[in-house]
Amino acid sequence: MEQPLMQSSPEPPHLPVRSTKGCWTCRLRKKKCDEVRPGCQRCASVSIECHYGTKPKWIEDTTLGKEQLERIKILVGAAASHKRAAHRERVRQVKSHSRTLSRAEPHKDISRVGNSESSGDPSYTDTNSEIPDDVKKSKILGGNEANLMMHYLDNVFYTQFRFFAPSISTGGRGWLLSLLNRTKPLYHAAMSLSAFHWQSLISQSQVDQAQIDYLHELERHHNLTLEELQLFIHAQNLNTAREGAFDGNVQILACMVQLISFELFNGGTGKWQVHLGAAARLILDLHSSQARKLQEAISRCDIIETAKDRNVGAINVGALEFFISAIIWFDIIACISTGSSPHLVGQHKPLLCLAERLGESDNDYGIHLDQIMGCQNWVMLIIGEIAHLSAMFNAETIDMHQLAIAAKDIQQRLDFRNSQIHHQLAQFHNEYSGAPPHYLMDIYKHYVTLVVTHIFACAAVIYLQTVVTTHPTVFHIQDPLRDAINAMSMIPDPRMVRGMIWPLCVAGCMASSTQDQEFFRSKATGAVQDARTFGNSIKAMEILQNSWEMQKRQGRLIDCGSCIQNLGICVLLV
């Protein structure tokens, strides 16, 4: 009997071996890498940085890895957007040029449009031959959108919010990357700010093609911001889903802040009032859905806590807190220029006191202005009170007696809190012989917050005196002015002055001696040199100089608000 032939078992399929030589960027993205050095083609094709060599921290740290991946997604999206825009522009130019040809030669035989490569097909046209030379070279900036986005994240955002440094444990800036990635108008607003900043840097040197290119990008992205925002708001008005409407409002609020920043970086005297008013109205309406009264929402601190109760993602809550903080900051500071009450005067206290009721932990919900602009909530609340008091007195809704009573209460609170801060700063100076070292990060950050708060509080005392006293004299001002100068002398980093334009102008305008004026002039000059042509630091210098010149002519002190009015400008001193 024949034995059956032994059938050999099939060999197991050869599984591809995962390469360990690919770049770190492709590994993070879980993409196949061609392992070309110094930069692989996959990374080059989407204009992102290719990492070889030492293992980056974002490979080992999951949180950092997620942030890096979000950043890469934005850059990949930017590169794709740029390619699509370039393609649309080429198609538009071809169509435009074709229409021009057809109008110029209406009797031309269409069968002769093709060339020898058309194989007799009359519909064939050599699009390359019809594109003008300047359009063929229309890759003006190549992968520059990626560069602009990185420049915004690494430099411009820090310039906007110098004191914002969230820890990784609280989510870092992940919410910012998420918003930029899914909000077209916000993306273009960030790009326009980045192009503006970049252009201001290179404008210090001779005008070259790079400056022209960035001016073009600035104009293009700013126009796209306004167009996309209109479309976004229209779509938001049609959105009836509760959570979707909340998310959309957060994104619109973010766009408003960026538009205000654009006007600030352009000198701070433009259309910022329109954007600020719109943002304030949006905050007021943010939780008025389902016919709930505004006061009920505010009394329950609903703007922040409802977001938490609805289980809205931490990204939206973090973004909401941040942008509400920014608008409150702008809203209070704007009053010295507008002469009016803050838009959100009735909501400042519930929102800014929420943090104290919930506790001071960084993980708590609530507005912490010191994390945005360096100054603690209580001082900004008082500055808002003073602005509201001034507006009511000017509108004759309160008399001099009522003004004096309210001012006395504010003065007592300022004196009490200022003395506390002064004591704390003295302890720091005794222990460290000055500012704490940078490597003691938490201690140094707390010291900076105290210094900035003290500076704003001293300026608030001066602001109060200018409201209560029709023509304040050196006698009224000399003590708080000396306190303000001493506080500004404690600033550990001169670049911080750019974030303190308001106290610089409020206190500096009241300087009468040559020595004091020179002190404030040096601070303002430093801010201008740090800012170059970017921002409103130059306006601060102009206000101070104008105030001192008016002092000489009129023989009396001229406060900041009167000086701004005399200049005929409305500047946001942020």
XYZ file of C-alpha atoms in Angstrom:
574
model
C 0.000 0.000 0.000
C 1.429 3.248 -1.047
C 2.177 5.606 1.720
C 0.506 8.989 1.276
C 2.947 11.681 0.475
C 3.791 13.824 3.441
C 2.595 17.320 2.766
C 4.929 19.880 4.085
C 3.225 22.479 6.242
C 3.059 25.894 4.628
C 5.761 28.274 5.716
C 4.508 31.036 7.934
C 4.272 34.352 6.140
C 7.218 36.654 6.652
C 6.080 39.532 8.820
C 7.650 42.842 7.986
C 10.205 43.864 10.544
C 9.564 47.345 11.955
C 12.530 49.531 11.193
C 14.276 51.247 14.068
C 16.172 53.633 11.825
C 13.276 55.926 10.837
C 13.076 59.503 12.037
C 11.443 60.227 15.396
C 8.785 62.388 13.728
C 7.504 59.530 11.559
C 7.571 57.182 14.537
C 5.433 59.597 16.539
C 3.022 59.930 13.601
C 3.134 56.130 13.044
C 4.078 56.661 9.416
C 6.460 54.636 7.250
C 9.764 56.531 6.976
C 12.107 56.292 3.978
C 15.018 56.843 6.421
C 16.658 59.426 4.167
C 19.041 61.674 6.080
C 19.329 64.434 7.121
C 15.581 64.737 6.404
C 13.130 62.128 5.138
C 10.873 62.786 2.165
C 7.671 62.190 4.144
C 8.454 65.040 6.537
C 9.680 67.273 3.715
C 6.482 66.709 1.707
C 4.363 68.272 4.473
C 6.899 70.918 5.572
C 7.518 69.615 9.087
C 10.795 69.240 10.935
C 12.439 65.828 10.640
C 14.095 64.604 13.862
C 17.003 62.168 13.896
C 19.617 61.559 16.569
C 18.945 61.810 20.299
C 15.481 60.631 21.347
C 13.296 63.721 21.950
C 11.480 64.162 25.257
C 8.132 63.976 23.463
C 8.828 60.360 22.520
C 9.186 59.251 26.137
C 6.623 61.585 27.753
C 3.023 60.778 26.759
C 1.702 64.276 27.513
C 4.482 65.992 25.582
C 3.963 63.482 22.789
C 0.286 64.394 22.468
C 1.132 68.110 22.355
C 3.824 67.527 19.724
C 1.431 65.407 17.669
C -1.224 68.145 17.817
C 1.385 70.683 16.710
C 2.431 68.459 13.810
C -1.210 67.990 12.762
C -1.607 71.771 12.569
C 1.539 72.096 10.468
C 0.474 69.276 8.156
C -2.919 70.934 7.774
C -1.231 74.259 7.070
C 0.945 72.709 4.376
C -2.070 71.049 2.776
C -4.014 74.310 2.932
C -1.150 76.150 1.282
C -0.943 73.589 -1.528
C -4.685 73.784 -2.138
C -4.568 77.589 -2.149
C -1.661 77.574 -4.610
C -3.546 75.148 -6.847
C -6.712 77.264 -6.758
C -4.668 80.356 -7.596
C -3.057 78.623 -10.588
C -6.446 77.472 -11.852
C -7.877 80.971 -11.384
C -4.990 82.544 -13.284
C -5.349 80.027 -16.112
C -9.088 80.721 -16.419
C -8.542 84.453 -16.225
C -5.819 84.322 -18.855
C -7.964 82.113 -21.080
C -10.855 84.577 -20.896
C -8.491 87.382 -21.804
C -7.276 85.450 -24.853
C -10.813 84.623 -25.994
C -11.847 88.283 -25.721
C -8.759 89.447 -27.574
C -9.128 86.948 -30.443
C -12.828 86.116 -30.805
C -12.512 84.753 -34.341
C -9.582 82.467 -33.631
C -10.178 78.842 -34.642
C -10.368 76.839 -31.409
C -8.909 73.799 -33.159
C -5.616 75.653 -33.445
C -5.268 76.322 -29.730
C -3.590 72.979 -29.120
C -0.006 72.187 -30.075
C 1.802 69.222 -31.530
C 1.464 67.370 -28.212
C -2.314 67.480 -28.308
C -2.621 64.423 -30.570
C -5.350 66.210 -32.511
C -7.525 66.785 -29.448
C -9.016 70.275 -29.893
C -9.850 70.526 -26.176
C -6.211 70.242 -25.146
C -4.483 73.378 -23.991
C -0.989 73.688 -22.620
C -1.839 75.230 -19.272
C 1.809 75.712 -18.447
C 2.309 77.920 -21.479
C -0.669 80.097 -20.546
C 0.307 80.748 -16.913
C 2.130 84.068 -16.546
C 5.709 83.891 -15.300
C 4.875 85.551 -11.997
C 2.200 82.935 -11.334
C 4.545 80.082 -12.241
C 6.696 81.388 -9.396
C 3.692 81.823 -7.107
C 5.198 79.612 -4.415
C 6.178 82.913 -2.893
C 6.690 81.501 0.583
C 6.891 77.781 -0.062
C 6.175 76.053 3.248
C 6.080 79.371 5.036
C 2.689 78.799 6.663
C 4.346 76.151 8.789
C 7.064 78.628 9.747
C 4.462 81.251 10.601
C 2.525 78.824 12.790
C 5.636 77.793 14.701
C 6.612 81.446 15.057
C 3.189 82.202 16.525
C 3.298 79.347 19.031
C 6.905 79.966 20.075
C 7.080 83.774 20.033
C 3.905 85.735 19.324
C 1.643 84.039 21.869
C 4.280 84.701 24.519
C 4.355 88.357 23.472
C 0.561 88.560 23.759
C 0.398 86.883 27.151
C 3.857 87.136 28.684
C 2.799 85.825 32.106
C 0.884 82.779 30.863
C 2.961 79.703 31.655
C 0.640 76.784 32.503
C 2.134 73.593 33.867
C 1.868 70.293 32.014
C -0.220 68.929 34.891
C -2.942 71.493 34.098
C -2.959 70.674 30.396
C -0.389 73.179 29.172
C -1.403 74.955 25.985
C -3.111 71.939 24.460
C -6.425 73.781 24.215
C -4.743 76.427 22.048
C -3.459 73.860 19.569
C -6.871 72.221 19.467
C -8.673 75.520 18.777
C -6.214 76.545 16.065
C -6.603 73.166 14.441
C -10.420 73.289 14.197
C -11.260 76.997 13.893
C -10.480 78.521 10.499
C -10.861 82.209 11.439
C -8.751 81.693 14.567
C -6.076 79.938 12.527
C -5.900 82.821 10.041
C -5.928 85.375 12.882
C -2.923 83.670 14.456
C -1.160 83.570 11.098
C -1.788 87.277 10.494
C -0.355 88.124 13.929
C 2.659 85.943 13.217
C 3.248 87.590 9.832
C 2.832 91.010 11.454
C 5.422 90.194 14.126
C 7.840 88.685 11.637
C 7.500 91.698 9.349
C 8.141 94.052 12.264
C 11.363 92.188 13.036
C 12.766 92.286 9.527
C 11.634 95.886 8.947
C 14.479 96.943 11.215
C 16.860 96.006 8.419
C 16.679 97.074 4.792
C 13.500 96.382 2.828
C 13.881 93.133 0.948
C 11.729 90.489 -0.691
C 11.166 88.746 2.649
C 9.496 91.849 4.082
C 7.261 92.193 1.016
C 6.320 88.506 1.244
C 5.318 88.757 4.905
C 3.297 91.904 4.276
C 1.453 89.932 1.597
C 0.849 87.068 4.057
C -0.279 89.548 6.707
C -2.894 91.098 4.452
C -4.055 87.748 3.082
C -4.549 86.090 6.463
C -6.167 89.144 8.052
C -8.713 89.324 5.230
C -9.328 85.590 5.515
C -9.860 85.992 9.268
C -12.674 88.491 8.741
C -14.251 86.474 5.913
C -14.083 83.146 7.743
C -15.356 84.717 10.966
C -18.466 86.019 9.193
C -19.137 82.544 7.798
C -18.447 80.948 11.171
C -20.829 83.288 13.002
C -23.533 82.660 10.378
C -23.123 78.900 10.841
C -23.160 79.364 14.612
C -26.478 81.205 14.427
C -27.948 78.157 12.705
C -26.535 75.773 15.319
C -29.267 74.686 17.712
C -27.306 71.974 19.523
C -26.574 73.149 23.049
C -23.047 71.758 23.341
C -22.208 72.703 19.755
C -23.367 76.261 20.393
C -21.197 76.473 23.506
C -18.160 75.228 21.599
C -18.808 77.681 18.763
C -19.098 80.625 21.151
C -15.758 79.765 22.719
C -14.178 79.784 19.275
C -15.784 83.123 18.364
C -14.567 84.626 21.649
C -11.050 83.420 20.833
C -11.245 85.130 17.432
C -12.364 88.395 19.069
C -9.332 88.355 21.369
C -7.035 87.801 18.397
C -8.620 90.650 16.448
C -8.130 92.962 19.429
C -4.510 91.801 19.623
C -4.064 92.600 15.941
C -5.207 96.169 16.565
C -2.969 96.363 19.642
C 0.072 95.254 17.712
C -0.759 97.861 15.095
C -0.532 100.652 17.680
C -3.662 100.049 19.759
C -5.689 102.956 18.340
C -7.693 101.145 15.670
C -10.943 99.188 15.731
C -10.316 97.410 19.015
C -13.368 99.061 20.620
C -15.725 97.341 18.157
C -14.186 93.916 18.810
C -14.099 94.454 22.585
C -17.762 95.460 22.659
C -18.733 92.411 20.619
C -16.701 90.093 22.859
C -18.279 91.563 25.994
C -21.770 91.048 24.563
C -20.885 87.467 23.715
C -19.796 86.805 27.294
C -23.050 88.302 28.560
C -25.056 86.065 26.239
C -22.874 82.983 26.615
C -25.206 81.210 29.028
C -28.528 82.930 28.452
C -29.958 80.030 26.464
C -33.289 78.470 27.425
C -34.589 81.885 28.596
C -32.479 81.873 31.776
C -31.986 85.319 33.204
C -28.443 86.637 33.152
C -28.416 87.419 36.861
C -29.379 83.849 37.749
C -26.525 82.508 35.647
C -24.022 84.914 37.119
C -25.176 84.403 40.720
C -24.481 80.688 40.327
C -21.183 81.484 38.548
C -22.733 79.670 35.632
C -20.364 80.908 32.955
C -17.599 78.698 34.304
C -19.405 76.086 36.404
C -22.028 75.236 33.779
C -19.214 74.333 31.429
C -17.983 71.895 34.056
C -21.453 70.508 34.761
C -22.128 69.900 31.086
C -19.042 67.700 30.913
C -17.667 69.921 28.211
C -14.068 68.890 27.535
C -11.251 70.405 29.553
C -10.034 72.007 26.343
C -13.154 74.170 26.047
C -13.226 75.046 29.732
C -9.553 76.005 29.736
C -10.023 78.105 26.614
C -13.175 79.737 28.019
C -11.437 80.747 31.247
C -8.437 82.074 29.344
C -10.338 84.230 26.856
C -12.829 85.547 29.410
C -9.797 86.560 31.494
C -8.293 88.375 28.512
C -11.525 90.257 27.772
C -11.951 91.298 31.416
C -8.375 92.564 31.374
C -8.957 94.599 28.196
C -12.369 95.768 29.436
C -10.988 97.298 32.642
C -7.849 98.836 31.156
C -9.794 100.414 28.255
C -11.785 102.723 30.542
C -9.032 105.275 31.070
C -9.137 105.959 27.317
C -12.876 105.668 26.707
C -13.950 107.495 29.884
C -16.818 105.029 30.230
C -17.662 102.193 32.614
C -16.422 98.684 31.807
C -18.776 96.710 29.569
C -18.814 93.871 32.099
C -18.797 95.966 35.265
C -21.679 93.965 36.754
C -19.967 90.640 36.050
C -16.380 91.416 37.126
C -16.921 90.647 40.800
C -18.795 87.312 40.403
C -16.243 86.060 37.868
C -13.088 87.328 39.567
C -14.217 86.293 43.061
C -15.063 82.771 41.903
C -11.420 81.707 42.182
C -11.303 82.758 45.837
C -14.500 80.860 46.648
C -13.254 77.707 44.932
C -9.745 77.985 46.348
C -6.433 79.127 44.942
C -5.344 75.797 43.469
C -4.271 75.925 39.835
C -6.588 73.009 39.135
C -9.704 74.889 40.204
C -12.118 76.481 37.833
C -12.142 80.247 37.941
C -10.493 83.342 36.546
C -6.930 84.033 37.714
C -5.811 87.230 36.004
C -2.280 86.927 37.376
C -1.859 83.859 35.157
C -2.753 85.987 32.126
C -1.376 89.480 32.761
C 0.596 89.141 35.991
C -1.702 91.097 38.315
C -3.939 89.562 40.970
C -7.716 89.770 40.684
C -8.341 92.135 43.595
C -6.370 95.020 42.054
C -8.091 94.728 38.688
C -11.440 94.664 40.454
C -10.584 97.913 42.226
C -9.368 99.551 38.997
C -12.699 98.581 37.424
C -14.524 100.117 40.399
C -12.569 103.369 40.034
C -13.382 103.518 36.296
C -17.075 102.942 37.003
C -17.022 105.579 39.751
C -15.414 108.098 37.393
C -17.971 107.407 34.648
C -20.904 107.823 37.071
C -19.525 111.084 38.433
C -18.942 112.472 34.929
C -22.491 111.461 34.001
C -23.728 113.213 37.173
C -25.443 110.088 38.481
C -23.570 110.557 41.771
C -22.549 113.768 43.515
C -19.247 114.816 45.075
C -20.240 113.565 48.531
C -21.087 110.079 47.227
C -17.870 110.068 45.203
C -15.811 110.932 48.292
C -17.417 108.170 50.398
C -16.842 105.523 47.729
C -13.280 106.744 47.119
C -12.460 106.560 50.837
C -13.580 102.929 50.966
C -11.469 102.071 47.914
C -8.455 103.911 49.347
C -8.649 101.964 52.606
C -8.768 98.629 50.761
C -5.840 99.632 48.575
C -3.760 100.744 51.560
C -4.467 97.531 53.478
C -3.610 95.174 50.610
C -0.619 97.246 49.537
C 0.859 97.070 53.023
C 0.466 93.276 52.980
C 2.270 92.982 49.648
C 4.986 95.382 50.770
C 5.610 93.181 53.814
C 5.799 90.026 51.681
C 8.244 91.631 49.236
C 10.406 92.796 52.130
C 10.613 89.176 53.338
C 11.758 88.069 49.869
C 14.450 90.751 49.792
C 15.682 89.826 53.260
C 15.902 86.137 52.386
C 17.360 86.403 48.865
C 18.949 89.880 48.926
C 16.642 90.812 46.058
C 14.576 88.704 43.688
C 14.599 84.905 44.182
C 16.729 82.951 41.676
C 15.018 81.728 38.506
C 15.607 78.064 39.242
C 13.224 78.295 42.212
C 10.421 78.456 39.673
C 7.339 78.554 41.910
C 8.898 81.001 44.353
C 10.168 83.230 41.550
C 6.748 83.190 39.850
C 5.040 84.192 43.115
C 7.558 87.012 43.584
C 6.888 88.331 40.071
C 3.120 88.237 40.696
C 3.564 90.261 43.896
C 5.763 92.852 42.147
C 3.375 93.279 39.216
C 0.359 93.440 41.539
C 2.105 96.038 43.697
C 2.873 98.171 40.617
C -0.753 98.091 39.456
C -1.977 98.811 42.997
C 0.287 101.878 43.332
C -0.921 103.135 39.955
C -4.524 102.499 41.065
C -3.981 104.848 44.029
C -2.813 107.559 41.595
C -5.755 106.817 39.276
C -8.147 107.220 42.212
C -6.615 110.591 43.114
C -7.094 111.874 39.552
C -10.772 110.880 39.706
C -11.473 112.421 43.121
C -9.380 115.591 42.710
C -10.145 117.875 39.770
C -6.560 119.152 39.541
C -4.300 116.891 41.614
C -1.110 118.472 42.912
C 2.314 117.076 43.766
C 1.150 116.933 47.406
C -1.660 114.496 46.505
C 0.534 112.346 44.285
C 4.040 112.296 45.763
C 3.637 109.312 48.122
C 1.874 106.895 45.709
C 4.214 108.041 42.906
C 7.260 107.214 45.055
C 5.706 103.816 45.858
C 5.143 103.182 42.133
C 8.762 104.062 41.290
C 10.068 101.809 44.070
C 7.816 98.975 42.881
C 8.930 99.346 39.251
C 12.551 99.262 40.419
C 11.905 95.703 41.668
C 11.025 94.345 38.203
C 13.380 91.368 37.745
C 13.104 91.280 33.930
C 12.972 94.561 31.934
C 10.903 92.866 29.222
C 8.000 92.687 31.685
C 7.492 96.440 31.304
C 5.752 95.795 27.998
C 3.002 94.062 29.970
C 2.613 97.064 32.280
C 1.874 99.911 29.878
C -1.176 101.006 31.895
C 0.622 101.643 35.224
C 3.593 103.093 33.333
C 1.364 105.748 31.752
C -0.920 106.376 34.748
C 1.994 106.908 37.143
C 4.449 108.377 34.641
C 2.138 111.179 33.528
C 2.105 112.482 37.101
C 5.907 112.684 37.371
C 6.978 116.313 37.731
C 10.656 116.295 38.686
C 13.352 115.787 36.060
C 14.631 112.738 37.934
C 11.224 111.039 38.077
C 10.450 111.823 34.444
C 13.806 110.380 33.413
C 12.986 107.187 35.338
C 9.717 106.682 33.467
C 11.300 107.721 30.175
C 13.952 105.024 30.562
C 11.289 102.393 31.321
C 9.212 103.439 28.318
C 12.305 103.533 26.077
C 13.188 100.001 27.148
C 9.689 98.819 26.292
C 9.890 100.474 22.862
C 13.270 98.918 22.127
C 11.982 95.507 23.182
C 8.849 95.905 21.055
C 10.590 97.510 18.055
C 7.727 98.441 15.726
C 5.396 95.778 17.151
C 2.750 96.930 19.607
C 1.672 100.101 21.343
C 4.765 100.819 23.459
C 5.540 103.795 21.214
C 2.126 105.240 22.130
C 3.073 105.016 25.792
C 6.140 107.125 25.128
C 4.035 109.606 23.147
C 1.513 109.919 26.010
C 4.228 110.516 28.620
C 6.017 113.097 26.504
C 2.793 114.946 25.703
C 1.778 115.001 29.381
C 5.101 116.491 30.471
C 4.980 119.127 27.740
C 1.444 120.103 28.847
C 2.736 120.340 32.437
C 5.273 122.959 31.360
C 2.724 124.975 29.382
C -0.110 124.882 31.939
C 1.917 124.755 35.165
C -0.005 121.798 36.628
C -0.049 118.003 36.540
C -1.865 116.397 33.599
C -3.291 112.941 34.247
C -3.152 110.081 31.746
C -6.842 110.219 30.735
C -6.703 113.962 30.041
C -3.528 113.528 28.021
C -5.064 110.781 25.876
C -8.097 113.000 25.291
C -5.820 115.899 24.331
C -4.003 113.716 21.801
C -7.355 112.805 20.233
C -6.687 109.072 20.361
C -8.330 106.106 22.028
C -5.537 103.687 22.845
C -5.769 100.381 24.670
C -2.880 100.462 27.173
C -2.231 96.711 27.258
